[in-house]
Coordinates of C-alpha atoms in Angstrom, one line a residue:
M5 CA 200.4 10.6 -226.9
S6 CA 200.0 13.0 -224.0
S7 CA 197.6 11.9 -220.6
S8 CA 195.1 14.7 -221.6
S9 CA 193.9 12.8 -224.8
G10 CA 191.8 11.2 -223.5
L11 CA 189.9 14.3 -221.7
S12 CA 185.9 14.9 -221.9
A13 CA 184.9 18.3 -223.0
L14 CA 183.4 18.7 -219.6
Q15 CA 186.9 17.9 -218.4
R16 CA 188.8 20.1 -220.1
R17 CA 187.0 23.3 -219.0
Q18 CA 187.1 21.8 -215.8
I19 CA 190.8 22.2 -216.1
A20 CA 190.7 25.7 -217.6
E21 CA 189.1 27.0 -214.2
L22 CA 191.2 24.9 -212.1
Q23 CA 193.8 26.9 -213.5
L24 CA 192.2 29.9 -212.8
L25 CA 192.0 28.8 -209.1
R26 CA 195.1 27.9 -208.7
S27 CA 196.7 31.0 -210.3
S28 CA 194.8 32.9 -207.5
V29 CA 196.0 31.6 -204.6
S30 CA 199.6 30.4 -202.9
P31 CA 200.8 26.5 -203.3
E32 CA 199.3 26.3 -199.7
E33 CA 196.2 27.6 -200.3
F34 CA 195.6 24.6 -202.7
H35 CA 195.8 21.1 -202.7
W36 CA 194.4 17.7 -203.9
R37 CA 192.3 15.6 -202.2
G38 CA 193.0 11.8 -203.5
T39 CA 195.8 9.4 -203.6
S40 CA 199.3 9.6 -204.9
Q41 CA 198.5 8.2 -208.9
E42 CA 195.7 10.6 -209.0
I43 CA 197.6 13.3 -208.1
D44 CA 200.4 12.6 -210.6
Q45 CA 197.3 11.8 -213.0
W46 CA 195.4 16.0 -212.1
D47 CA 199.0 17.5 -212.1
Q48 CA 199.9 16.0 -215.7
A49 CA 196.7 17.3 -217.2
L50 CA 196.8 20.9 -215.6
A51 CA 199.8 20.8 -216.9
S52 CA 199.7 19.3 -220.4
S53 CA 196.9 22.0 -220.6
S54 CA 199.4 24.8 -219.9
D55 CA 201.5 23.5 -222.8
G56 CA 198.7 24.2 -225.4
D57 CA 197.7 19.4 -225.2
V58 CA 194.3 19.3 -224.1
E59 CA 193.0 21.4 -226.7
D60 CA 193.6 19.6 -229.2
G61 CA 193.0 16.2 -228.2
G62 CA 189.6 14.8 -226.1
T63 CA 187.8 12.0 -227.4
G64 CA 184.4 12.3 -224.3
D65 CA 180.7 13.7 -225.2
E66 CA 179.8 17.4 -224.4
D67 CA 177.0 16.4 -221.7
G68 CA 178.8 12.6 -221.5
S69 CA 181.6 11.3 -219.5
A70 CA 184.8 10.8 -220.4
S71 CA 186.5 8.1 -222.5
S72 CA 187.9 4.8 -220.3
T73 CA 191.5 6.4 -220.7
S74 CA 190.6 9.7 -218.9
I75 CA 192.0 10.3 -215.8
P76 CA 189.7 10.7 -212.6
P77 CA 187.2 12.7 -211.2
F78 CA 189.1 16.3 -210.0
S79 CA 189.2 16.7 -206.0
A80 CA 191.2 19.5 -204.4
A81 CA 190.8 22.1 -201.7
I82 CA 191.0 25.9 -201.9
S83 CA 191.8 27.5 -198.5
L84 CA 189.0 30.6 -197.8
R85 CA 191.0 31.8 -195.1
D86 CA 194.5 30.5 -193.8
E87 CA 194.1 32.7 -190.6
Q88 CA 192.8 31.1 -187.5
P89 CA 190.3 29.8 -187.9
A90 CA 191.3 28.1 -190.8
L91 CA 188.6 27.1 -193.6
W92 CA 188.9 25.1 -196.9
L93 CA 186.6 25.0 -199.6
D94 CA 186.3 21.1 -200.6
I95 CA 185.2 20.6 -204.2
D96 CA 184.4 17.6 -206.1
L97 CA 183.8 17.6 -210.1
P98 CA 181.5 15.6 -211.5
T99 CA 182.5 13.3 -214.7
S100 CA 179.2 14.1 -216.3
R101 CA 177.2 17.6 -216.9
Q102 CA 174.1 15.6 -215.7
H103 CA 175.5 15.9 -212.3
D104 CA 176.0 18.8 -209.7
T105 CA 179.7 19.4 -208.5
Q106 CA 180.1 19.1 -205.0
V107 CA 181.2 21.5 -202.9
A108 CA 181.5 21.9 -198.4
V109 CA 183.2 24.5 -196.1
R110 CA 185.2 22.6 -194.2
V111 CA 187.0 24.3 -190.8
Q112 CA 190.4 22.4 -190.0
E113 CA 190.1 20.2 -187.4
E114 CA 191.8 21.8 -184.4
D115 CA 189.6 24.6 -184.8
R116 CA 186.5 23.2 -185.3
S117 CA 184.9 23.9 -182.1
R118 CA 186.2 27.3 -181.9
V119 CA 183.8 28.9 -184.4
K120 CA 180.3 29.6 -184.0
D121 CA 177.7 27.0 -185.5
F122 CA 175.3 30.2 -186.6
Q123 CA 178.2 31.9 -188.3
L124 CA 179.4 28.5 -190.2
S125 CA 175.7 28.1 -191.0
R126 CA 175.3 31.7 -192.3
L127 CA 178.7 30.5 -194.5
R128 CA 177.2 27.7 -196.1
D129 CA 173.8 29.6 -197.0
E130 CA 175.7 32.0 -198.9
M131 CA 177.5 29.2 -200.6
A132 CA 174.2 27.3 -201.5
R133 CA 172.5 30.5 -202.7
K134 CA 175.5 31.5 -204.5
Q135 CA 176.1 28.0 -206.1
I136 CA 172.9 28.2 -207.3
E137 CA 173.2 31.4 -209.2
S138 CA 176.8 30.5 -210.6
K139 CA 175.4 27.9 -212.8
E140 CA 175.4 29.4 -215.6
E141 CA 178.4 31.3 -215.1
E142 CA 181.9 31.0 -217.4
Y143 CA 183.7 29.8 -214.6
P144 CA 181.0 29.2 -211.7
L145 CA 183.4 27.7 -209.3
F146 CA 185.8 30.8 -209.3
D147 CA 182.9 32.9 -208.9
L148 CA 181.7 30.8 -205.9
Y149 CA 185.0 30.9 -203.9
T150 CA 185.3 34.7 -204.8
S151 CA 182.1 34.9 -203.1
L152 CA 182.6 33.3 -200.3
Q153 CA 185.7 34.9 -199.2
D154 CA 183.9 38.3 -200.0
H155 CA 181.1 37.0 -197.5
L156 CA 183.8 36.5 -194.6
L157 CA 185.4 39.8 -195.3
S158 CA 182.2 41.2 -194.5
N159 CA 181.1 38.8 -192.0
P160 CA 184.2 37.6 -190.1
L161 CA 184.4 34.5 -187.7
D162 CA 184.6 34.9 -184.2
Y163 CA 187.6 32.6 -182.9
L164 CA 186.7 31.4 -179.7
P165 CA 189.6 30.7 -177.3
K166 CA 190.8 26.9 -176.7
P167 CA 189.8 25.8 -173.4
E168 CA 193.3 25.2 -172.2
D169 CA 193.6 29.3 -172.8
K170 CA 190.7 29.8 -170.9
D171 CA 191.9 27.6 -168.3
K172 CA 195.4 29.3 -168.5
S173 CA 193.3 32.8 -168.1
T174 CA 191.8 32.0 -164.7
A175 CA 194.8 30.3 -163.2
P176 CA 197.1 31.8 -160.8
A177 CA 199.9 33.1 -162.0
S178 CA 203.4 30.3 -161.0
S179 CA 206.3 31.3 -159.5
E180 CA 207.8 31.8 -162.6
S181 CA 205.7 34.4 -164.2
Q182 CA 205.4 36.2 -160.7
D183 CA 209.0 36.7 -160.7
S184 CA 209.5 38.0 -164.0
A185 CA 210.6 41.1 -164.6
P186 CA 207.8 44.1 -164.6
P187 CA 206.7 45.6 -167.8
P188 CA 208.5 48.9 -168.9
P189 CA 207.3 52.1 -167.1
S190 CA 204.2 53.7 -169.1
P191 CA 205.3 57.6 -170.4
V192 CA 203.7 60.5 -168.8
T193 CA 203.2 64.1 -170.6
L194 CA 204.2 67.0 -168.8
S195 CA 204.2 70.6 -169.7
R196 CA 206.0 73.6 -168.5
L197 CA 203.4 76.8 -168.7
I198 CA 204.7 80.8 -168.3
I199 CA 202.5 83.5 -168.1
W200 CA 203.5 86.8 -168.6
S201 CA 201.1 89.5 -166.6
H202 CA 201.0 93.5 -166.1
H203 CA 201.3 93.1 -161.9
L204 CA 200.4 90.6 -159.3
L205 CA 199.0 91.9 -156.5
S206 CA 195.6 90.3 -155.6
Q207 CA 195.9 88.3 -152.7
I208 CA 192.4 87.0 -154.1
K209 CA 194.1 85.5 -157.3
R210 CA 197.3 84.1 -155.4
R211 CA 195.1 82.0 -153.1
Q212 CA 193.3 80.6 -156.0
L213 CA 196.3 80.0 -157.9
S214 CA 197.8 78.1 -154.8
S215 CA 195.0 76.2 -154.4
W216 CA 194.9 75.1 -158.1
C217 CA 198.2 73.8 -158.0
T218 CA 197.7 71.9 -154.8
S219 CA 194.4 69.9 -156.2
L220 CA 195.7 69.6 -160.0
S221 CA 199.5 68.5 -158.9
V222 CA 201.4 71.4 -160.5
W223 CA 204.1 73.4 -158.8
G224 CA 203.6 77.0 -159.0
L225 CA 206.1 79.8 -159.1
L226 CA 204.4 83.1 -158.3
K227 CA 206.4 86.6 -159.4
T228 CA 204.4 89.3 -157.8
G229 CA 204.5 92.7 -158.3
Y230 CA 204.6 94.7 -161.5
P231 CA 205.5 92.7 -163.8
G232 CA 203.7 89.3 -162.6
Y233 CA 205.2 86.1 -163.7
L234 CA 203.0 82.8 -163.7
C235 CA 205.1 79.8 -163.5
F236 CA 203.6 76.3 -163.6
E237 CA 204.9 72.3 -163.7
G238 CA 203.3 69.1 -163.9
L239 CA 200.7 66.5 -165.7
Q240 CA 200.0 68.0 -169.1
E241 CA 196.3 68.1 -168.8
D242 CA 196.4 69.7 -165.1
V243 CA 198.6 72.4 -166.8
K244 CA 196.3 72.7 -169.2
E245 CA 193.4 73.0 -166.8
I246 CA 195.3 76.2 -165.0
E247 CA 195.7 77.8 -168.0
T248 CA 192.0 77.8 -168.7
N249 CA 190.9 78.6 -165.7
I250 CA 193.9 81.7 -165.5
K251 CA 192.2 83.1 -168.8
G252 CA 188.5 82.8 -167.1
M253 CA 189.8 85.5 -164.7
Q254 CA 190.1 88.9 -164.9
W255 CA 193.5 90.5 -165.9
A256 CA 194.8 94.0 -167.1
A257 CA 197.1 92.4 -169.0
I258 CA 198.1 88.6 -169.5
L259 CA 200.7 86.7 -172.4
V260 CA 201.3 83.4 -172.1
R261 CA 205.3 83.8 -172.6
D262 CA 206.3 79.6 -172.5
E263 CA 204.9 76.2 -173.1
E264 CA 206.5 73.6 -173.6
S265 CA 206.0 69.6 -173.2
W266 CA 207.9 66.4 -172.6
V267 CA 207.6 62.9 -172.2
Y268 CA 208.8 61.1 -169.0
Q269 CA 209.7 57.3 -168.9
G270 CA 211.4 56.9 -165.8
E271 CA 209.9 54.6 -163.0
G272 CA 207.4 55.6 -160.5
G273 CA 204.4 56.9 -162.9
E274 CA 202.6 60.2 -162.5
E275 CA 204.2 60.6 -159.2
G276 CA 207.8 59.9 -159.9
A277 CA 207.0 62.1 -162.9
L278 CA 206.1 65.2 -160.5
L279 CA 209.3 64.8 -158.7
A280 CA 211.3 65.0 -162.1
C281 CA 209.9 68.2 -162.9
P282 CA 213.1 71.0 -163.5
L283 CA 211.5 73.2 -161.1
A284 CA 210.4 71.0 -158.3
K285 CA 213.9 70.1 -156.6
Q286 CA 213.7 74.1 -155.8
F287 CA 210.5 74.0 -154.0
T288 CA 210.7 74.0 -150.3
G289 CA 207.9 70.8 -150.3
Y290 CA 209.9 68.7 -151.9
Q291 CA 212.0 66.6 -150.0
A292 CA 208.8 66.2 -147.7
A293 CA 207.2 65.2 -151.3
V294 CA 210.4 62.6 -151.7
Q295 CA 209.1 61.0 -148.6
A296 CA 205.7 60.8 -149.0
K297 CA 206.0 58.6 -152.1
G298 CA 208.9 56.4 -150.5
K299 CA 206.2 55.7 -148.0
G300 CA 203.3 55.0 -151.1
E301 CA 201.6 58.2 -150.5
K302 CA 200.6 60.9 -152.9
V303 CA 202.8 63.6 -154.2
R304 CA 201.8 67.0 -152.7
T305 CA 202.8 70.1 -155.0
T306 CA 202.8 73.2 -154.0
C307 CA 203.0 77.0 -154.9
E308 CA 205.7 79.8 -153.9
E309 CA 205.9 83.2 -154.2
I310 CA 209.1 85.5 -155.1
E311 CA 209.2 89.2 -155.5
T312 CA 212.1 90.4 -157.7
M313 CA 213.1 89.4 -161.4
K314 CA 216.6 88.6 -160.1
E315 CA 214.9 85.5 -157.8
I316 CA 213.1 84.3 -160.8
V317 CA 216.0 84.3 -163.3
D318 CA 218.1 82.3 -161.0
R319 CA 215.3 79.6 -160.3
L320 CA 214.6 79.1 -164.0
R321 CA 218.4 79.0 -164.8
S322 CA 219.3 76.6 -161.6
A323 CA 216.5 74.6 -162.6
G324 CA 218.2 73.6 -165.7
L325 CA 215.9 75.5 -168.5
P326 CA 218.1 76.5 -171.5
E327 CA 218.9 80.0 -171.5
D328 CA 216.8 80.9 -174.4
E329 CA 213.9 80.1 -173.0
V330 CA 214.7 81.7 -169.8
V331 CA 214.9 84.7 -172.1
D332 CA 211.9 84.4 -174.1
A333 CA 209.7 83.6 -171.5
L334 CA 211.0 86.7 -168.8
G335 CA 211.8 89.1 -171.7
L336 CA 215.0 89.7 -171.1
R337 CA 217.5 91.8 -173.4
T338 CA 221.0 90.3 -172.7
K339 CA 221.9 86.4 -172.5
Q340 CA 223.8 85.1 -169.6
H341 CA 227.3 84.2 -170.7

């Protein structure tokens, strides 16, 4: 005779629901709460049920307790939350329909002080409410379990730091941490902008452009006369601001001929990025800017003027700009070979 032959009808229904719960979670999220002998009996009962033996046996009454040969009352724990803080739903099933199933939400011992009391109270209130509602369901425990999980998704628990974690956060850095390697440099986005103008003659415009370059940390190269060319390199947001300012001025005709952006990931942050701009090294004020950075001072960008097409072509090519970019930006008819 199988070990399940003495089960009551109530226990057979309990086994069916426990199997449903067990199949809904991973093996680590379900465990029995009992002695090794009780656990063996419970495992055998569920295994026999899977083989179809339970439905054929059973001598207990529908509303009464099982016979003397039946297994002990089921007691199990199911994980409600496997992340910290870990929560468990403890279940003690009755041997008679005259008694209620006992359920309790339990916080894993090491996490108990890290959960806010009002959040646990709210979860337990939800459990009590749902337990009453689920009494007439076919699988009341499964219904309760899924409802509590939904509640936790909608009302996530705050996870308070451990006392020792607080101490670590306020303690002065040790010599070992102070000597550790510095974090990698933050990336800085740079941009280059080249604008064609029908002409660039106005002293007022040229002074304004020079002022913007200095205040916005942008290198500026202006080709005056007919046609005019306005070349800028610097931090992306500053170059964009200069472009907006230029478009707000009065011009006979202007056209954006070239816009390029790239990421600088070297040392020195924004100051280092400004000194790494391709056009920067040919500026008269470049060495002064390098020295300023070495002293921890702000890098001062400048604006320079040139007068001929040959000069601007030479400056862009000497800076290492791709030939296609130079040709397209300046409207050259032939490429350099």
